Amino acid sequence: MTAQGPIRSIVIVGGGTAGWMAASALTRVSNGALESIRLIESPEIGTVGVGEATIPPMQLFNRFLGLDEDEFVRKTQATFKLGIQFRDWARLGHTYIHPFGRYGADLDGRPFHQCWLRARALGDQTDIGEYALAAVAAMQGKFSRPSADPRALLSGMSYAFHFDASLYARFLSEYARARGVARLERKIVDVELRGEDGFIDALVLDDGERVRADFYIDCSGFRGLLIGQALKVGFEDWSHWLPCDRAAAVPCASVEELTPYTRSTARKAGWQWRIPLQHRIGNGYVYCSEFISDDEAAATLLANLDGEALAEPRFLRFKAGRRRAFWEKNCVALGLAGGFMEPLESTSIHLVQTGLSKLQTLFPDRGFDPLDAAEFNRLSAYEYERIRDFIVLHYCATERDDSPLWNYCRTMAIPDTLRHKIELFRSGGHVAVYDEELFILSNWLAVLTGQFVQPQSYDPLTDVLDTDRLKRHLSQQRAAIRACVDGLASQRDFIARNCRAEPPA
Amino acid sequence: MSDLPSIAIVGGGLAGWTAAAALAGEFKHHAGKVSVVECGQDEPFDLSEEALPATRLFLEKLGIDEDEFVRQTKATFKLGTEFAGWPAPGGTFFQPFSQFGTSIETLGFHQCWFKLRRHGEGSPLGEYSLAAVAASLGRFARPVADTSSVFSSFSYGFHPDRALHREFLRRYASARSVRANTRRLVDVAVRADGGGIDALLLEGGERLSADLYIDCSGGAGLLIEQALQTGYEDWSRFLPCDRAITWSSSKTDALMPHSRKTAHEAGWQWSVPMRHRTGHGLVCSSRFLDTSDMRRMLPENTESEPRSTAFVNGRRRKMWSGNCVALGAAAGFLEPLEAADTYLVQTGISRLLRLLPGRGHGQANADEYNRLAIIESEQIRDFLILHYCSSARRSSPFWDYCRDMELPDSLAAKIEMFKSRGRIAPYGGEAFSLPNWLSVFAGMDVLPRRYHPFADKLGIAELKERAEAIRAAIRQAANSMPDHRTFLARIGAA
Ligand SMILES: Cc1cc2nc3c(=O)[nH]c(=O)nc-3n(C[C@H](O)[C@H](O)[C@H](O)COP(=O)(O)OP(=O)(O)OC[C@H]3O[C@@H](n4cnc5c(N)ncnc54)[C@H](O)[C@@H]3O)c2cc1C
Ligand SMILES: Cc1cc2nc3c(=O)[nH]c(=O)nc-3n(C[C@H](O)[C@H](O)[C@H](O)COP(=O)(O)OP(=O)(O)OC[C@H]3O[C@@H](n4cnc5c(N)ncnc54)[C@H](O)[C@@H]3O)c2cc1C
């Protein structure tokens, strides 16, 4: 027997960032086509409460919901993010920035980075970051939204946000509830499956009530209450490529000018993040428990804060990898229930967003054609793997040999897809971009060059370019970017003028 | 010191001169780096002559004025292809270079159309395509850039005379320092270390060496196959046609802005309008029709002497091997059902220019080139197979075979997904995208079992009204375009 007809009801399990993003997006896309959307969250269990840095497509999500960006910034104590600064990753003492947006302009049809590589071969010493508007602005603490005039250099500005994850969840919860999503603040104690096909039949709450829906979205976090515990979907473990398995997180007082970028500092057994918000700075040490104790990690973290710690460090445990299936029977897993990759490139919230967009495209009916799930799983797995490769690159392309973690990462076997990219870049500075990949040429360039993957040659067609012209082209680009950034306000002023948040109560 | 490699192209067909022209554009201040070896004794074979919209980009990159190209190659414009007799004898559909409709309430138009069809409403899909409607009216105008205008919803290609097209590119390249060498290639010296080709030996004893060799010698693959023995992946179990006979007629009165491909009992037949003549061809599978029967299918008196050729659909196992890159028929062959061969030469040479190796490096570049080239040709292969396997034609062994044949997994999955919910997953590669696949599915009367559930946000009456408004706007836009011949005259291509 197969059921017929449209999905009438959805239950979302979990009220973290993922759950409320799902609730908000679903009210928006279904726009009356669904009879009910309910969300269950347990105040007792709580959310991970971290996850504060994002990437530029986040703007699209907010716009899709119709949110006013300044209001969103005020309500979530957000700041603007122009990129990530990586310290001590390639070698101790070395710093580079992975900026949003692109590098300089092409010359006579030759890609910019090939022009830059040729100039390097001619003795030019300029850093590639000098050709990225976002990088230069970030280092000077400046910020502006892009210009609408496509001819202006400033139109190439690209940005994301740092925000308080719990405030964002609260903000979205207000949004979704105002549009008819019902919230149940209860704990799920059991999941009942249908005998005939193993589909989820009902969720049993702590007071014995049974909640039923046609379709379930599992946003229950690491535990994967539905997808893992009830439906028994296994986990593909990637810890041999990404061995960090714990984090200690602590907020501290803000002491200096707000930096419009995330900082990631490589440490002996992992790395530390620094994410400035309007009311505080978020910090955390992501580490590999095989190489350092929790106490030592916490001590390292506390010794490296900009201001006074505002709480005791919180410890989190995780494993890198993904569910073997994200959509199984009548359940889709989003957020931490679907998989985890460390927040080195701030991709988790983004994966919730793209998961929702795929769900919109492949929205099922009660017949639950297995092809929908298969397609969703194929696309999601592929997306996870491409991002995984990008994160692994940060670890494997290093000169560091000062600790067991770095010795492991420097010499570990890496995925073939990543090896091909590295070899192609080494050979002639070309960047292979796989189909539909989140991170594109400029992102890979930033990290490949930043982590000393050295091309042995460059595109020979740049030899056709006249040397003086090439040099002039490069110096003009640098000058134009400097002039543009000189004219920008500091992020502090920008926020004060447009979107200053109230100090928290 | 310049690291620019020297390049020898073998073959002076359309592929060879397309490659030479693209290289000439890049190597302009470096005379003598690029040479073309052509023996010049084979008269160019009169093939069907079609170029996809990507040709415009290719011309633009070379700084070639498109009107000049149309004038000199006696071309007409191409808004798509009419497929007659493919769904079933008597049935016809049009494959336009165009979008269908516009999305309604964030939902793709096709999903709304599926719902309309399910309720017995709406017009045939082609009515929602500006290119299809304009083509049926014999009208043509160029699209506009403003994406809010209905006139931005389509694109176009060309029907250039093949020999004139090649001559045009030859002149372009020769004026920019490409050297033509008209001596016959008699032998190829291969490096003992497996690194590829050492030198080309030409008639009269000349020895030509280069850093990189481009094999455009046609199906024989003088370098890539005969010298380097790269191997060929045969696709004839999916695409069984393997013979063609071509001829041309001087009749050009209709001057339609599209070509026509008509299915017959063991293959298909084309006619392509150019300004000075119409090109014709008959494509068959020799497994299902022997040559004498094929001859019998020709019209009573063809104006030009019909010429036959044999081919095997498939691709070279590697398009880039060692220091040799194959383009055109040397790299693989796909029957000209969707005119993709010129396209593959254009994208191939652009890809090579992007991945051109410095001296002494290149294995990773070759791997990347092959990775992309294989994806591209397999996607086009799948698209061509769709024309055969989804047809409802019966009662001839050829079409029975096509209906029952085993399909490549990638295509089987794509068809299954479409039949389930009308989804056409992006395939990467740009040659054929959603509208192309959609028009073949819809043209063959393959419709999905269900449409997107969110199409139920709108009632059928409202949906019908919205679709009708789109249809009317397109019809009106098409009617406002000039006649194709008038447009040609206006750009001096009478
Ligand atoms: C150390 C760390 C740093 C991170 N940094 C970033 C970052 O910078 N950028 C980024 O994009 N992402 C980051 N992430 C990831 C990000 O935090 C998560 O993707 C995001 O918060 C989504 O979490 P979630 O909603 O899936 O799960 P959670 O926040 O864990 O929410 C789970 C929800 O399920 C509910 N629940 C669980 N069990 C039950 C039950 N039995 N009954 C009822 N309700 C239940 C809980 O009440 C809770 O509401 C980071 C993650 C970690 C671990
Ligand atoms: C029936 C048919 C119709 C087609 N229709 C279309 C279409 O409409 N659109 C499309 O895009 N494609 C079409 N194609 C495919 C396309 O035309 C072929 O792929 C194309 O002919 C290949 O061109 P080429 O330049 O690679 O090879 P060729 O045109 O075969 O050129 C080979 C060149 O190599 C030279 N050469 C060979 N041997 C030597 C030697 N020993 N020494 C020196 N030089 C040598 C020859 O003189 C010649 O100049 C069609 C193919 C067929 C069979």
PDB file of C-alpha atoms and ligand atoms in Angstrom, chain A residues 13-20 39-55 81 163 165 184 186-189 205 218-223 225 246-249 271 273 275 285-286 316-318 334-352, ligand 1:
ATOM      1  CA  VAL A  13      12.710  18.007  15.527  1.00  0.00           C
ATOM      2  CA  GLY A  14      15.123  20.487  17.090  1.00  0.00           C
ATOM      3  CA  GLY A  15      15.155  24.195  17.751  1.00  0.00           C
ATOM      4  CA  GLY A  16      18.788  25.010  17.060  1.00  0.00           C
ATOM      5  CA  THR A  17      19.970  27.074  14.116  1.00  0.00           C
ATOM      6  CA  ALA A  18      19.108  24.242  11.731  1.00  0.00           C
ATOM      7  CA  GLY A  19      15.605  23.673  13.066  1.00  0.00           C
ATOM      8  CA  TRP A  20      14.580  27.309  12.956  1.00  0.00           C
ATOM      9  CA  LEU A  39       8.752  22.294  15.674  1.00  0.00           C
ATOM     10  CA  ILE A  40       9.674  20.367  18.795  1.00  0.00           C
ATOM     11  CA  GLU A  41      12.575  21.428  20.953  1.00  0.00           C
ATOM     12  CA  SER A  42      13.632  20.396  24.394  1.00  0.00           C
ATOM     13  CA  PRO A  43      14.648  23.215  26.754  1.00  0.00           C
ATOM     14  CA  GLU A  44      16.327  20.547  28.860  1.00  0.00           C
ATOM     15  CA  ILE A  45      18.645  19.421  26.076  1.00  0.00           C
ATOM     16  CA  GLY A  46      19.468  22.801  24.593  1.00  0.00           C
ATOM     17  CA  THR A  47      21.382  23.648  21.440  1.00  0.00           C
ATOM     18  CA  VAL A  48      25.101  23.532  20.694  1.00  0.00           C
ATOM     19  CA  GLY A  49      25.017  27.300  20.941  1.00  0.00           C
ATOM     20  CA  VAL A  50      28.123  27.789  18.841  1.00  0.00           C
ATOM     21  CA  GLY A  51      28.294  28.475  15.134  1.00  0.00           C
ATOM     22  CA  GLU A  52      28.831  32.128  14.702  1.00  0.00           C
ATOM     23  CA  ALA A  53      30.624  32.660  11.435  1.00  0.00           C
ATOM     24  CA  THR A  54      29.040  32.432   8.003  1.00  0.00           C
ATOM     25  CA  ILE A  55      29.799  32.827   4.308  1.00  0.00           C
ATOM     26  CA  LYS A  81      32.921  39.364   7.859  1.00  0.00           C
ATOM     27  CA  PHE A 163      26.481  36.549  14.729  1.00  0.00           C
ATOM     28  CA  ALA A 165      23.814  31.771  17.055  1.00  0.00           C
ATOM     29  CA  LEU A 184       6.261  22.448  21.228  1.00  0.00           C
ATOM     30  CA  ARG A 186       8.881  19.141  24.989  1.00  0.00           C
ATOM     31  CA  LYS A 187      11.249  16.255  24.998  1.00  0.00           C
ATOM     32  CA  ILE A 188      10.914  13.358  22.614  1.00  0.00           C
ATOM     33  CA  VAL A 189      11.407  10.078  24.467  1.00  0.00           C
ATOM     34  CA  LEU A 205       6.769  13.026  23.986  1.00  0.00           C
ATOM     35  CA  ASP A 218      15.614  15.820  11.875  1.00  0.00           C
ATOM     36  CA  CYS A 219      17.453  18.850  13.272  1.00  0.00           C
ATOM     37  CA  SER A 220      18.202  17.233  16.597  1.00  0.00           C
ATOM     38  CA  GLY A 221      21.927  17.881  16.470  1.00  0.00           C
ATOM     39  CA  PHE A 222      24.780  15.375  16.817  1.00  0.00           C
ATOM     40  CA  ARG A 223      22.540  12.693  18.293  1.00  0.00           C
ATOM     41  CA  LEU A 225      17.462  11.272  17.029  1.00  0.00           C
ATOM     42  CA  ARG A 246      36.742  18.216  20.289  1.00  0.00           C
ATOM     43  CA  ALA A 247      36.369  21.887  20.929  1.00  0.00           C
ATOM     44  CA  ALA A 248      36.527  24.143  23.945  1.00  0.00           C
ATOM     45  CA  ALA A 249      34.580  27.359  23.476  1.00  0.00           C
ATOM     46  CA  TRP A 271      43.396  25.611  15.832  1.00  0.00           C
ATOM     47  CA  TRP A 273      38.925  30.646  16.284  1.00  0.00           C
ATOM     48  CA  ILE A 275      34.933  35.676  16.023  1.00  0.00           C
ATOM     49  CA  TYR A 285      39.985  25.750  20.348  1.00  0.00           C
ATOM     50  CA  VAL A 286      39.227  22.890  17.975  1.00  0.00           C
ATOM     51  CA  LEU A 316      32.056  19.836  22.722  1.00  0.00           C
ATOM     52  CA  ARG A 317      32.750  16.452  21.157  1.00  0.00           C
ATOM     53  CA  PHE A 318      32.259  15.522  17.536  1.00  0.00           C
ATOM     54  CA  LEU A 334      19.737  18.836   8.367  1.00  0.00           C
ATOM     55  CA  GLY A 335      22.444  20.505  10.437  1.00  0.00           C
ATOM     56  CA  LEU A 336      24.546  18.509  12.841  1.00  0.00           C
ATOM     57  CA  ALA A 337      22.181  15.549  12.541  1.00  0.00           C
ATOM     58  CA  GLY A 338      23.329  15.233   8.930  1.00  0.00           C
ATOM     59  CA  GLY A 339      27.049  15.525   9.383  1.00  0.00           C
ATOM     60  CA  PHE A 340      29.863  17.588  10.755  1.00  0.00           C
ATOM     61  CA  MET A 341      32.913  19.291   9.404  1.00  0.00           C
ATOM     62  CA  GLU A 342      34.914  21.541  11.638  1.00  0.00           C
ATOM     63  CA  PRO A 343      34.024  25.245  11.303  1.00  0.00           C
ATOM     64  CA  LEU A 344      37.326  26.161   9.614  1.00  0.00           C
ATOM     65  CA  GLU A 345      35.538  27.665   6.598  1.00  0.00           C
ATOM     66  CA  SER A 346      32.206  28.342   8.302  1.00  0.00           C
ATOM     67  CA  THR A 347      30.255  25.927   6.157  1.00  0.00           C
ATOM     68  CA  SER A 348      27.795  24.217   8.532  1.00  0.00           C
ATOM     69  CA  ILE A 349      25.051  26.815   8.474  1.00  0.00           C
ATOM     70  CA  HIS A 350      25.516  27.086   4.741  1.00  0.00           C
ATOM     71  CA  LEU A 351      24.929  23.350   4.382  1.00  0.00           C
ATOM     72  CA  VAL A 352      21.625  23.749   6.198  1.00  0.00           C
TER      73      VAL A 352
HETATM   74  C1  LIG C   1      32.725  23.888  17.892  1.00  0.00           C
HETATM   75  C2  LIG C   1      31.771  24.243  16.829  1.00  0.00           C
HETATM   76  C3  LIG C   1      31.898  25.443  16.153  1.00  0.00           C
HETATM   77  C4  LIG C   1      31.026  25.764  15.123  1.00  0.00           C
HETATM   78  N1  LIG C   1      31.208  26.919  14.419  1.00  0.00           N
HETATM   79  C5  LIG C   1      30.432  27.166  13.346  1.00  0.00           C
HETATM   80  C6  LIG C   1      30.617  28.336  12.549  1.00  0.00           C
HETATM   81  O1  LIG C   1      31.457  29.163  12.832  1.00  0.00           O
HETATM   82  N2  LIG C   1      29.838  28.517  11.477  1.00  0.00           N
HETATM   83  C7  LIG C   1      28.872  27.611  11.123  1.00  0.00           C
HETATM   84  O2  LIG C   1      28.211  27.795  10.106  1.00  0.00           O
HETATM   85  N3  LIG C   1      28.661  26.523  11.878  1.00  0.00           N
HETATM   86  C8  LIG C   1      29.410  26.279  12.970  1.00  0.00           C
HETATM   87  N4  LIG C   1      29.182  25.172  13.722  1.00  0.00           N
HETATM   88  C9  LIG C   1      28.065  24.313  13.386  1.00  0.00           C
HETATM   89  C10 LIG C   1      26.784  24.956  13.888  1.00  0.00           C
HETATM   90  O3  LIG C   1      26.874  25.190  15.236  1.00  0.00           O
HETATM   91  C11 LIG C   1      25.623  24.047  13.628  1.00  0.00           C
HETATM   92  O4  LIG C   1      25.603  23.645  12.293  1.00  0.00           O
HETATM   93  C12 LIG C   1      24.350  24.775  13.887  1.00  0.00           C
HETATM   94  O5  LIG C   1      24.350  25.331  15.147  1.00  0.00           O
HETATM   95  C13 LIG C   1      23.171  23.867  13.766  1.00  0.00           C
HETATM   96  O6  LIG C   1      23.041  23.048  14.854  1.00  0.00           O
HETATM   97  P1  LIG C   1      21.769  22.158  14.933  1.00  0.00           P
HETATM   98  O7  LIG C   1      20.594  23.031  14.921  1.00  0.00           O
HETATM   99  O8  LIG C   1      21.867  21.111  13.893  1.00  0.00           O
HETATM  100  O9  LIG C   1      21.880  21.387  16.329  1.00  0.00           O
HETATM  101  P2  LIG C   1      21.731  21.886  17.832  1.00  0.00           P
HETATM  102  O10 LIG C   1      22.073  23.290  17.973  1.00  0.00           O
HETATM  103  O11 LIG C   1      22.472  20.870  18.625  1.00  0.00           O
HETATM  104  O12 LIG C   1      20.193  21.738  18.117  1.00  0.00           O
HETATM  105  C14 LIG C   1      19.610  20.501  18.448  1.00  0.00           C
HETATM  106  C15 LIG C   1      18.164  20.731  18.848  1.00  0.00           C
HETATM  107  O13 LIG C   1      17.515  19.466  18.963  1.00  0.00           O
HETATM  108  C16 LIG C   1      16.736  19.464  20.119  1.00  0.00           C
HETATM  109  N5  LIG C   1      16.640  18.098  20.610  1.00  0.00           N
HETATM  110  C17 LIG C   1      17.610  17.176  20.673  1.00  0.00           C
HETATM  111  N6  LIG C   1      17.118  16.040  21.224  1.00  0.00           N
HETATM  112  C18 LIG C   1      15.813  16.273  21.503  1.00  0.00           C
HETATM  113  C19 LIG C   1      14.790  15.491  22.082  1.00  0.00           C
HETATM  114  N7  LIG C   1      14.999  14.254  22.501  1.00  0.00           N
HETATM  115  N8  LIG C   1      13.575  16.041  22.205  1.00  0.00           N
HETATM  116  C20 LIG C   1      13.320  17.314  21.809  1.00  0.00           C
HETATM  117  N9  LIG C   1      14.271  18.101  21.242  1.00  0.00           N
HETATM  118  C21 LIG C   1      15.502  17.561  21.122  1.00  0.00           C
HETATM  119  C22 LIG C   1      17.475  20.351  21.078  1.00  0.00           C
HETATM  120  O14 LIG C   1      16.599  20.833  22.064  1.00  0.00           O
HETATM  121  C23 LIG C   1      17.975  21.442  20.153  1.00  0.00           C
HETATM  122  O15 LIG C   1      16.968  22.409  20.024  1.00  0.00           O
HETATM  123  C24 LIG C   1      30.024  24.864  14.785  1.00  0.00           C
HETATM  124  C25 LIG C   1      29.865  23.681  15.477  1.00  0.00           C
HETATM  125  C26 LIG C   1      30.724  23.364  16.499  1.00  0.00           C
HETATM  126  C27 LIG C   1      30.550  22.074  17.235  1.00  0.00           C
END
